[in-house]
Amino acid sequence: MRSDKTKKSVEKAPHRSLMKATGLTDEEISRPFIGVVNSANELIPGHIHLNQIVSAVKAGVRLAGGTPMEFSVIGMCDGIAMNHEGMKYSLPTREIIADSIELIAMGHAFDAMVFVPNCDKIVPGMLMACLRLNIPSIVVSGGPMLKGHLNGKDIDLISVFEGVGQLKAGKITQEELRELEDAACPSAGSCSGMFTANSMNCLTEALGLGLPGNGTIPAPLSARIRLAKLSGMKVMELLDKDIKPRDIATLKAFKNAIAVDMALGCSTNTVLHVPAISYEAGIELDLDDFNNMSSKVPHLCNLSPAGPYHLEDLYYAGGIQALMKRLAETDILNTDVLTVTGSTLKANLASARIVDPEIIRPINAPYHKQGGIAILRGSLAPDGAVVKQSGVAPEMMKRKGVARVFDSEEDATKAIMSGKINKGDIIVIRYEGPRGGPGMREMLTPTSAIAGMGMDKDVALITDGRFSGGTRGAAIGHISPEAAQGGPIAFVRQGDVIEIDIPERRIDLLVDEKEMEQRRKGWTPPKKELSGVLKRYANMALSADKGARYRD
């Protein structure tokens, strides 16, 4: 066992003495050491209950003969960090989470590990560490929040963000906004739609690194506690069989996960995170992998923010296993891949059942014929851009409009909220990329304001930053190269015409090359005074089309 180097032989008597100082007995020291990574904190609704989940995991480990050893990692709530300087710090936490787990796992020589995340950057950060370490491991999330209810309607966090826009447009009162605020987030858990946290938890299950139910069992249900206990027991089986994460997360498994991504209509942030995770397994994915899968996989689940359903609805409809069973009706999935159950995906799907064919549509009756995400390229984004096409109104799938240019999210939001954006405008927000932001801020506030004000069928927004999984409308992010790297978006001027053609996968700036050459002369990016984490991230981050991960 890996942990023997910390506890076997007479030379390790000092090490054992330190372990005994923590309360461990000789019997516990003799067993396999199982690292349990806990991201619980009092900051995030998705993490407020994780100590209970971790307690169940540790019970499962002990039941199966292991010694669990818990340690903590940081976690930030993107919703609370939204629309201020704090959001610049969110994406860099992904790398810090992965690095900090690697440091502890190597220093303490764990034999196996259980990862307990729940929200936006914590899930991919833990998956990156899981594949980097490549010791027997399993992931169990805290599960999704219940949906809210108000005046006979299902609501969620995005209802509140859009409510701000409705208030600004005079559509609701402050009291009605307060009612939304009080009702939208009724329980612990990751926010209840197919936003980034739930997208990544579902893809963890699709990838095979989480047990069936990992993505969809609601946080408050006892089934979530049982899943955590089973995960603790199962990691001991993975250790016994020496099944490692890279044995599971193969190229075929990643393609399965991308297929599920398209069928669910997941967050555009998956296009950042999945390639960064696969890189840790020695597998390089690019934007074409997403586009190719999008052309083959129909959009089968219409979840918030694009549709009326939520994660608990998907759970009761059969969950991710049922969706994968639906996809397995074709040749889209490879069902011979191994999973953390110790069995193949094919064996797992044998017991899956599609309970509600409206929530998990048949292959021949999808919500959309193509997958939820599209990759656009063109003169404005030579290296690619990302849009959640399942959340775009039909009227906005093709659009030619006049550019309204802003060099920060704050300036754009101020213009939107003060009624200075007109129908037909294309809002450009630049210098918000991985290096230029730095940190590639999510921009849920401006997109929600546009939707709440009723302009989501008239106004597009493009940026070298990124969007929340809760964004809907013609919101095109990850424009690459970013402005700070001298990408074409840096040279867009007020009044330029931009053409968007999502079906043709195009986004073009209708300015001739001679004019663009003139604009590039003497250009330098705006200087920002940076220090600490943001300075390091700006120097080390790759472009969005490379997952915004650190350079080697």
Coordinates of C-alpha atoms in Angstrom, one line a residue:
M1 CA 0.0 0.0 0.0
R2 CA 1.1 3.6 -0.7
S3 CA 0.5 4.5 2.9
D4 CA 3.1 1.9 4.1
K5 CA 5.8 4.5 3.4
T6 CA 4.4 6.6 6.2
K7 CA 3.7 3.8 8.8
K8 CA 5.6 0.6 8.2
S9 CA 9.1 -0.3 9.7
V10 CA 10.8 0.8 12.9
E11 CA 12.0 4.0 11.2
K12 CA 8.4 5.2 11.0
A13 CA 7.8 5.1 14.8
P14 CA 7.8 9.0 14.8
H15 CA 5.2 9.0 12.1
R16 CA 3.0 6.6 13.9
S17 CA 3.4 8.6 17.1
L18 CA 2.1 11.7 15.2
M19 CA -0.9 9.6 13.9
K20 CA -1.7 8.5 17.4
A21 CA -1.7 12.1 18.5
T22 CA -4.7 12.5 16.2
G23 CA -6.5 9.7 18.0
L24 CA -5.8 6.8 15.7
T25 CA -5.4 3.4 17.1
D26 CA -2.9 0.7 16.0
E27 CA -5.8 -1.1 14.3
E28 CA -6.8 2.0 12.3
I29 CA -3.1 2.7 11.4
S30 CA -2.8 -0.8 10.0
R31 CA -5.7 -0.3 7.6
P32 CA -5.6 1.4 4.2
F33 CA -5.6 5.2 4.4
I34 CA -8.4 6.8 2.4
G35 CA -8.2 10.5 1.9
V36 CA -11.6 12.2 2.0
V37 CA -11.6 15.7 0.4
N38 CA -14.3 17.9 1.9
S39 CA -15.2 21.3 0.4
A40 CA -17.8 22.1 3.0
N41 CA -18.0 25.7 4.1
E42 CA -20.6 28.2 5.4
L43 CA -20.4 30.3 2.2
I44 CA -22.2 28.2 -0.4
P45 CA -25.7 26.6 -0.3
G46 CA -24.3 23.7 -2.3
H47 CA -21.7 23.1 0.4
I48 CA -23.5 24.0 3.6
H49 CA -24.5 20.4 4.2
L50 CA -21.3 18.6 3.0
N51 CA -20.2 17.7 6.5
Q52 CA -23.2 15.3 6.6
I53 CA -22.2 13.8 3.2
V54 CA -18.6 13.4 4.3
S55 CA -19.7 11.7 7.6
A56 CA -21.6 9.2 5.5
V57 CA -18.6 8.6 3.2
K58 CA -16.4 8.0 6.2
A59 CA -18.9 5.5 7.7
G60 CA -18.9 3.6 4.4
V61 CA -15.1 3.5 4.3
R62 CA -15.0 2.2 7.9
L63 CA -17.7 -0.4 7.1
A64 CA -15.5 -1.7 4.3
G65 CA -12.3 -1.8 6.4
G66 CA -10.5 1.4 5.6
T67 CA -9.4 4.4 7.7
P68 CA -10.8 7.6 6.4
M69 CA -8.8 10.8 6.7
E70 CA -10.6 14.0 6.0
F71 CA -9.1 17.3 4.8
S72 CA -10.5 20.5 3.4
V73 CA -10.3 22.6 0.3
I74 CA -11.6 26.0 -0.6
G75 CA -14.8 26.8 -2.5
M76 CA -16.4 30.0 -3.8
C77 CA -20.1 30.7 -4.6
D78 CA -20.2 32.0 -8.1
G79 CA -23.6 33.5 -7.6
I80 CA -22.4 35.6 -4.7
A81 CA -19.2 36.5 -6.5
M82 CA -21.2 37.6 -9.6
N83 CA -21.0 41.1 -11.1
H84 CA -18.1 42.5 -9.0
E85 CA -14.3 42.1 -8.7
G86 CA -14.8 38.9 -6.8
M87 CA -15.7 37.0 -9.9
K88 CA -12.2 37.4 -11.3
Y89 CA -11.1 35.1 -8.5
S90 CA -13.5 32.2 -9.3
L91 CA -11.9 30.4 -12.2
P92 CA -8.4 30.5 -10.6
T93 CA -9.8 28.6 -7.7
R94 CA -10.1 25.6 -10.0
E95 CA -6.3 25.3 -10.4
I96 CA -5.7 26.1 -6.7
I97 CA -8.1 23.3 -5.6
A98 CA -6.4 20.8 -7.9
D99 CA -3.0 21.8 -6.7
S100 CA -3.8 21.8 -3.0
I101 CA -5.3 18.3 -3.2
E102 CA -2.3 17.0 -5.0
L103 CA 0.0 18.5 -2.3
I104 CA -1.9 16.8 0.5
A105 CA -2.5 13.5 -1.2
M106 CA 1.2 13.1 -2.1
G107 CA 2.4 14.3 1.3
H108 CA 0.2 11.9 3.2
A109 CA 0.5 9.0 0.7
F110 CA -3.2 8.0 0.7
D111 CA -4.0 4.6 -0.7
A112 CA -7.3 5.8 -2.3
M113 CA -9.5 8.9 -2.2
V114 CA -13.1 10.1 -2.1
F115 CA -13.8 13.5 -3.5
V116 CA -16.8 15.4 -2.1
P117 CA -17.5 18.6 -4.2
N118 CA -20.7 20.3 -5.3
C119 CA -20.3 23.6 -7.0
D120 CA -18.9 25.4 -10.1
K121 CA -15.1 25.3 -9.9
I122 CA -14.9 22.8 -7.1
V123 CA -16.1 19.9 -9.2
P124 CA -13.7 20.3 -12.1
G125 CA -10.9 21.2 -9.7
M126 CA -11.4 17.9 -7.8
L127 CA -11.7 15.9 -11.1
M128 CA -8.4 17.4 -12.3
A129 CA -6.7 16.3 -9.1
C130 CA -8.4 12.9 -9.3
L131 CA -6.9 12.2 -12.7
R132 CA -3.6 13.8 -12.0
L133 CA -3.0 11.6 -8.9
N134 CA -4.5 8.5 -10.6
I135 CA -4.9 6.4 -7.4
P136 CA -8.2 4.5 -6.8
S137 CA -10.8 7.2 -6.3
I138 CA -14.5 8.0 -6.5
V139 CA -16.4 11.3 -6.6
V140 CA -19.7 11.9 -4.7
S141 CA -21.3 15.3 -5.0
G142 CA -23.6 17.1 -2.5
G143 CA -26.5 17.0 -5.0
P144 CA -28.8 19.6 -6.4
M145 CA -31.0 22.1 -4.6
L146 CA -34.8 21.7 -4.7
K147 CA -36.6 24.0 -7.1
G148 CA -38.6 26.9 -5.6
H149 CA -42.3 27.6 -6.0
L150 CA -44.1 30.9 -6.2
N151 CA -47.7 31.6 -7.3
G152 CA -48.0 28.2 -8.8
K153 CA -44.8 28.4 -10.8
D154 CA -41.5 26.6 -10.5
I155 CA -38.6 29.1 -10.0
D156 CA -34.9 29.1 -9.3
L157 CA -32.0 31.4 -8.8
I158 CA -32.2 32.6 -12.4
S159 CA -35.7 33.8 -11.8
V160 CA -34.2 36.3 -9.3
F161 CA -31.5 37.5 -11.6
E162 CA -34.0 38.0 -14.4
G163 CA -36.4 39.6 -11.8
V164 CA -33.9 42.4 -11.4
G165 CA -34.2 43.1 -15.2
Q166 CA -38.0 42.9 -14.8
L167 CA -37.9 45.4 -12.0
K168 CA -35.8 47.8 -14.1
A169 CA -38.3 47.5 -17.0
G170 CA -41.2 48.2 -14.7
K171 CA -42.7 44.7 -15.1
I172 CA -42.7 43.8 -11.4
T173 CA -42.5 45.7 -8.1
Q174 CA -39.8 45.6 -5.4
E175 CA -42.2 43.5 -3.3
E176 CA -42.6 41.0 -6.0
L177 CA -38.8 40.8 -6.4
R178 CA -38.5 40.2 -2.7
E179 CA -41.0 37.4 -2.9
L180 CA -38.8 35.8 -5.7
E181 CA -35.7 36.3 -3.6
D182 CA -37.3 34.5 -0.6
A183 CA -38.7 31.6 -2.6
A184 CA -36.2 30.7 -5.3
C185 CA -33.5 28.8 -3.3
P186 CA -35.5 26.6 -0.8
S187 CA -32.8 24.2 0.3
A188 CA -29.2 23.3 0.5
G189 CA -27.6 22.0 -2.7
S190 CA -26.2 23.2 -6.0
C191 CA -28.6 25.6 -7.7
S192 CA -31.5 23.6 -9.2
G193 CA -31.2 24.1 -13.0
M194 CA -28.8 22.7 -15.5
F195 CA -26.2 25.3 -14.5
T196 CA -22.5 24.7 -14.2
A197 CA -22.4 22.8 -10.9
N198 CA -25.1 20.4 -11.9
S199 CA -23.7 20.1 -15.4
M200 CA -20.4 19.0 -14.0
N201 CA -21.9 16.6 -11.4
C202 CA -23.9 15.0 -14.2
L203 CA -20.9 14.7 -16.4
T204 CA -18.9 13.1 -13.5
E205 CA -21.5 10.4 -13.5
A206 CA -21.5 10.1 -17.3
L207 CA -17.7 9.9 -17.3
G208 CA -17.9 6.9 -14.9
L209 CA -16.2 8.5 -11.9
G210 CA -19.4 8.9 -9.8
L211 CA -21.9 6.2 -8.9
P212 CA -25.4 6.2 -10.6
G213 CA -27.4 9.0 -9.0
N214 CA -24.4 11.3 -8.4
G215 CA -25.7 14.0 -10.7
T216 CA -29.4 14.1 -9.9
I217 CA -30.4 12.9 -6.4
P218 CA -31.6 16.0 -4.6
A219 CA -29.4 17.2 -1.8
P220 CA -32.1 16.9 1.0
L221 CA -33.0 13.3 0.2
S222 CA -31.8 10.4 2.4
A223 CA -30.9 8.7 -0.9
R224 CA -28.0 11.1 -1.1
I225 CA -26.7 10.0 2.3
R226 CA -27.0 6.4 1.2
L227 CA -25.1 7.2 -2.0
A228 CA -22.3 8.7 0.1
K229 CA -22.1 5.6 2.2
L230 CA -22.0 3.4 -0.8
S231 CA -19.3 5.6 -2.3
G232 CA -17.2 5.1 0.8
M233 CA -17.6 1.3 0.6
K234 CA -17.1 1.2 -3.2
V235 CA -13.7 3.0 -3.0
M236 CA -12.4 0.1 -0.9
E237 CA -13.5 -2.2 -3.7
L238 CA -11.7 0.0 -6.3
L239 CA -8.6 -0.2 -4.1
D240 CA -8.8 -4.0 -3.8
K241 CA -9.1 -4.3 -7.6
D242 CA -6.6 -1.6 -8.3
I243 CA -9.0 0.3 -10.6
K244 CA -7.6 3.8 -11.1
P245 CA -9.3 6.9 -12.5
R246 CA -7.5 6.8 -15.8
D247 CA -8.7 3.2 -16.3
I248 CA -12.2 4.7 -16.3
A249 CA -11.8 8.2 -17.8
T250 CA -10.5 7.1 -21.2
L251 CA -11.0 8.9 -24.5
K252 CA -14.2 6.8 -25.1
A253 CA -15.5 7.8 -21.7
F254 CA -14.9 11.5 -22.3
K255 CA -16.7 11.2 -25.6
N256 CA -19.6 9.6 -23.7
A257 CA -19.6 12.6 -21.3
I258 CA -19.6 15.1 -24.2
A259 CA -22.6 13.2 -25.7
V260 CA -24.5 13.5 -22.4
D261 CA -23.5 17.2 -22.3
M262 CA -25.2 17.8 -25.6
A263 CA -28.3 15.8 -24.8
L264 CA -28.7 17.7 -21.5
G265 CA -28.0 21.2 -22.8
C266 CA -25.3 21.7 -20.2
S267 CA -23.5 24.9 -19.2
T268 CA -21.1 26.4 -21.7
N269 CA -18.5 26.2 -18.9
T270 CA -18.2 22.5 -19.6
V271 CA -16.3 23.5 -22.7
L272 CA -13.7 25.0 -20.4
H273 CA -13.7 22.3 -17.8
V274 CA -13.9 19.1 -19.7
P275 CA -10.7 19.7 -21.8
A276 CA -8.8 20.9 -18.6
I277 CA -9.9 17.6 -16.9
S278 CA -9.0 15.4 -19.8
Y279 CA -5.6 17.0 -20.1
E280 CA -4.8 15.6 -16.6
A281 CA -5.5 12.1 -18.0
G282 CA -3.2 12.7 -20.9
I283 CA -6.1 13.2 -23.3
E284 CA -6.3 16.4 -25.4
L285 CA -9.7 17.4 -26.4
D286 CA -10.5 20.5 -28.5
L287 CA -13.5 22.5 -29.5
D288 CA -14.1 20.3 -32.6
D289 CA -14.8 17.4 -30.3
F290 CA -17.8 19.3 -28.9
N291 CA -19.0 20.5 -32.3
N292 CA -18.8 17.0 -33.8
M293 CA -20.8 15.5 -31.0
S294 CA -23.3 18.4 -31.2
S295 CA -24.0 17.5 -34.8
K296 CA -24.8 13.9 -33.9
V297 CA -26.5 14.1 -30.5
P298 CA -30.0 15.6 -30.2
H299 CA -31.1 17.8 -27.3
L300 CA -33.3 15.5 -25.2
C301 CA -33.7 17.2 -21.8
N302 CA -35.1 20.8 -21.6
L303 CA -33.9 22.0 -18.2
S304 CA -33.7 25.5 -16.7
P305 CA -32.6 28.0 -17.9
A306 CA -33.6 26.9 -21.4
G307 CA -36.7 24.9 -20.4
P308 CA -39.2 24.4 -17.6
Y309 CA -37.7 21.4 -15.8
H310 CA -35.1 21.1 -13.0
L311 CA -32.7 18.5 -11.7
E312 CA -35.2 16.9 -9.3
D313 CA -37.5 16.4 -12.3
L314 CA -34.7 14.7 -14.2
Y315 CA -34.0 12.5 -11.1
Y316 CA -37.6 11.3 -10.9
A317 CA -37.6 10.8 -14.7
G318 CA -34.8 8.3 -14.3
G319 CA -31.7 10.4 -14.0
I320 CA -28.5 10.3 -16.0
Q321 CA -28.5 6.5 -16.3
A322 CA -31.9 6.7 -18.0
L323 CA -30.6 9.4 -20.4
M324 CA -27.6 7.3 -21.2
K325 CA -29.8 4.3 -21.8
R326 CA -31.7 6.5 -24.3
L327 CA -28.5 7.5 -26.0
A328 CA -27.4 3.8 -26.1
E329 CA -30.3 3.1 -28.3
T330 CA -28.1 4.4 -31.1
D331 CA -24.4 4.0 -31.7
I332 CA -23.6 7.3 -30.0
L333 CA -22.3 5.8 -26.7
N334 CA -19.6 3.3 -26.0
T335 CA -21.1 1.1 -23.4
D336 CA -18.0 -1.1 -22.9
V337 CA -16.2 1.5 -20.8
L338 CA -15.5 0.8 -17.1
T339 CA -17.1 2.8 -14.3
V340 CA -16.6 3.1 -10.5
T341 CA -19.3 0.5 -10.0
G342 CA -16.6 -1.9 -11.0
S343 CA -18.8 -2.9 -13.9
T344 CA -19.1 -1.6 -17.5
L345 CA -21.6 1.1 -18.5
K346 CA -23.6 -1.5 -20.3
A347 CA -24.1 -3.5 -17.1
N348 CA -25.1 -0.4 -15.2
L349 CA -27.6 0.6 -17.8
A350 CA -29.4 -2.8 -17.7
S351 CA -31.4 -1.6 -14.6
A352 CA -31.9 2.0 -15.8
R353 CA -35.5 3.0 -16.5
I354 CA -37.0 6.0 -18.4
V355 CA -39.9 7.0 -16.2
D356 CA -41.0 10.2 -18.0
P357 CA -40.5 10.4 -21.8
E358 CA -41.4 14.1 -21.8
I359 CA -38.4 15.0 -19.6
I360 CA -36.1 12.5 -21.3
R361 CA -37.3 12.7 -24.9
P362 CA -37.0 9.8 -27.4
I363 CA -34.2 10.1 -29.9
N364 CA -36.7 10.6 -32.8
A365 CA -38.6 13.3 -30.9
P366 CA -36.0 15.6 -29.4
Y367 CA -36.4 19.2 -28.2
H368 CA -33.8 20.1 -30.8
K369 CA -32.2 18.0 -33.5
Q370 CA -28.7 19.1 -32.5
G371 CA -26.9 19.2 -29.1
G372 CA -27.2 21.9 -26.6
I373 CA -23.8 23.6 -27.3
A374 CA -22.4 25.0 -30.6
I375 CA -18.9 26.1 -31.4
L376 CA -18.7 29.2 -33.7
R377 CA -15.7 30.4 -35.7
G378 CA -15.1 33.2 -38.1
S379 CA -13.3 36.5 -38.5
L380 CA -14.3 37.6 -35.0
A381 CA -13.3 34.3 -33.3
P382 CA -10.7 32.5 -35.4
D383 CA -10.0 30.1 -32.6
G384 CA -13.6 29.6 -31.6
A385 CA -16.4 30.8 -29.4
V386 CA -19.2 29.0 -27.5
V387 CA -22.9 29.4 -27.3
K388 CA -25.7 27.4 -25.6
Q389 CA -27.8 27.1 -28.7
S390 CA -30.5 25.2 -26.9
G391 CA -31.2 28.4 -24.9
V392 CA -31.3 30.7 -28.0
A393 CA -34.6 31.9 -29.3
P394 CA -35.3 30.9 -33.0
E395 CA -35.3 34.6 -34.0
M396 CA -31.7 35.0 -32.7
M397 CA -30.1 31.9 -34.4
K398 CA -29.2 34.2 -37.3
R399 CA -28.6 37.9 -36.6
K400 CA -26.8 40.8 -38.1
G401 CA -26.5 43.9 -35.8
V402 CA -24.6 46.9 -34.8
A403 CA -21.8 46.6 -32.2
R404 CA -22.1 48.4 -28.8
V405 CA -18.6 48.0 -27.4
F406 CA -17.7 47.9 -23.7
D407 CA -14.3 47.3 -22.1
S408 CA -15.8 45.8 -18.9
E409 CA -18.8 44.0 -17.6
E410 CA -19.7 46.9 -15.3
D411 CA -19.9 49.4 -18.1
A412 CA -22.1 47.1 -20.2
T413 CA -24.4 46.3 -17.2
K414 CA -24.8 50.0 -16.4
A415 CA -25.9 50.6 -20.0
I416 CA -28.3 47.8 -20.0
M417 CA -29.9 48.7 -16.7
S418 CA -30.3 52.3 -17.7
G419 CA -32.1 51.5 -20.9
K420 CA -29.4 52.5 -23.3
I421 CA -29.4 49.3 -25.3
N422 CA -31.7 49.1 -28.3
K423 CA -33.3 46.2 -30.1
G424 CA -31.0 44.8 -32.7
D425 CA -27.8 45.8 -30.9
I426 CA -25.0 43.3 -30.4
I427 CA -23.3 44.0 -27.1
V428 CA -19.5 43.4 -27.1
I429 CA -17.8 43.0 -23.7
R430 CA -14.0 42.6 -24.0
Y431 CA -10.9 42.5 -21.9
E432 CA -12.7 39.9 -19.7
G433 CA -10.8 36.8 -20.9
P434 CA -8.5 34.5 -18.9
R435 CA -5.5 36.9 -19.1
G436 CA -7.3 40.2 -19.8
G437 CA -9.8 40.0 -17.0
P438 CA -8.0 38.4 -15.6
G439 CA -10.0 35.4 -14.5
M440 CA -12.6 35.2 -17.2
R441 CA -15.6 36.5 -15.3
E442 CA -19.1 34.9 -15.7
M443 CA -21.6 37.5 -16.8
L444 CA -25.0 36.3 -15.5
T445 CA -26.1 39.8 -14.5
P446 CA -26.1 41.4 -18.0
T447 CA -27.6 38.4 -19.7
S448 CA -30.3 38.0 -17.1
A449 CA -31.1 41.7 -17.2
I450 CA -31.5 41.4 -21.0
A451 CA -33.8 38.4 -20.5
G452 CA -35.7 40.0 -17.7
M453 CA -36.3 43.2 -19.7
G454 CA -37.7 41.1 -22.5
M455 CA -34.9 41.8 -25.0
D456 CA -33.5 38.2 -25.2
K457 CA -35.1 37.9 -28.7
D458 CA -33.7 41.1 -29.9
V459 CA -30.2 41.6 -28.4
A460 CA -27.1 39.4 -28.6
L461 CA -24.1 39.6 -26.3
I462 CA -20.6 38.4 -27.1
T463 CA -17.6 38.4 -24.9
D464 CA -14.1 37.0 -24.4
G465 CA -15.3 36.3 -20.9
R466 CA -17.7 33.5 -20.1
F467 CA -21.3 33.0 -19.0
S468 CA -23.1 31.3 -16.1
G469 CA -24.8 28.0 -16.8
G470 CA -27.9 29.9 -15.9
T471 CA -27.5 32.2 -19.0
R472 CA -30.0 32.0 -21.8
G473 CA -30.4 33.9 -25.0
A474 CA -27.9 34.7 -27.8
A475 CA -24.9 34.9 -25.4
I476 CA -21.7 34.0 -27.1
G477 CA -18.6 33.6 -24.9
H478 CA -15.1 32.4 -24.9
I479 CA -14.2 34.5 -28.0
S480 CA -10.7 33.4 -28.9
P481 CA -8.1 34.8 -29.2
E482 CA -9.2 37.2 -26.4
A483 CA -8.8 40.9 -26.6
A484 CA -5.7 41.0 -24.3
Q485 CA -3.9 38.7 -26.8
G486 CA -4.7 40.9 -29.7
G487 CA -7.7 38.9 -31.0
P488 CA -10.0 40.6 -33.4
I489 CA -12.5 41.4 -30.6
A490 CA -9.9 44.0 -29.4
F491 CA -10.4 46.0 -32.6
V492 CA -14.2 46.1 -32.8
R493 CA -15.5 49.7 -32.9
Q494 CA -18.8 51.2 -32.0
G495 CA -21.1 50.9 -35.0
D496 CA -19.3 48.0 -36.7
V497 CA -21.6 45.3 -38.1
I498 CA -21.3 41.8 -36.6
E499 CA -23.0 38.8 -38.2
I500 CA -24.0 35.7 -36.2
D501 CA -25.1 32.5 -37.9
I502 CA -25.4 29.7 -35.3
P503 CA -26.7 27.0 -37.7
E504 CA -23.7 27.6 -39.9
R505 CA -21.4 27.9 -36.8
R506 CA -20.2 31.4 -37.9
I507 CA -19.5 34.6 -36.1
D508 CA -17.9 37.4 -38.3
L509 CA -16.9 41.0 -37.9
L510 CA -17.9 42.7 -41.2
V511 CA -14.8 44.9 -41.5
D512 CA -12.3 44.4 -44.3
E513 CA -8.8 43.2 -43.6
K514 CA -7.2 46.4 -44.8
E515 CA -9.1 48.4 -42.2
M516 CA -8.3 45.7 -39.5
E517 CA -4.6 46.1 -40.3
Q518 CA -4.9 49.9 -39.7
R519 CA -6.6 49.3 -36.4
R520 CA -3.9 46.9 -35.2
K521 CA -1.1 49.4 -35.7
G522 CA 0.4 50.7 -32.5
W523 CA -2.2 48.7 -30.4
T524 CA -1.3 47.7 -26.9
P525 CA -3.7 46.1 -24.4
P526 CA -4.9 48.2 -21.4
K527 CA -2.6 47.9 -18.4
K528 CA -4.0 46.6 -15.2
E529 CA -2.3 46.8 -11.9
L530 CA -2.3 43.2 -10.7
S531 CA -0.9 41.4 -7.7
G532 CA -1.1 38.0 -5.9
V533 CA -3.3 35.3 -7.4
L534 CA -4.6 37.3 -10.3
K535 CA -1.1 38.4 -11.4
R536 CA 0.0 34.7 -11.4
Y537 CA -3.1 33.6 -13.2
A538 CA -2.8 36.3 -15.9
N539 CA 0.8 35.2 -16.6
M540 CA 0.0 31.4 -16.6
A541 CA -3.4 30.9 -18.1
L542 CA -3.9 29.6 -21.6
S543 CA -6.7 30.8 -23.9
A544 CA -10.3 29.8 -23.4
D545 CA -10.2 27.4 -26.4
K546 CA -7.5 25.5 -24.4
G547 CA -9.7 25.3 -21.3
A548 CA -8.0 28.3 -19.6
R549 CA -5.8 25.9 -17.7
Y550 CA -2.2 26.7 -16.7
R551 CA 0.6 26.5 -19.2
D552 CA 2.9 23.6 -18.6

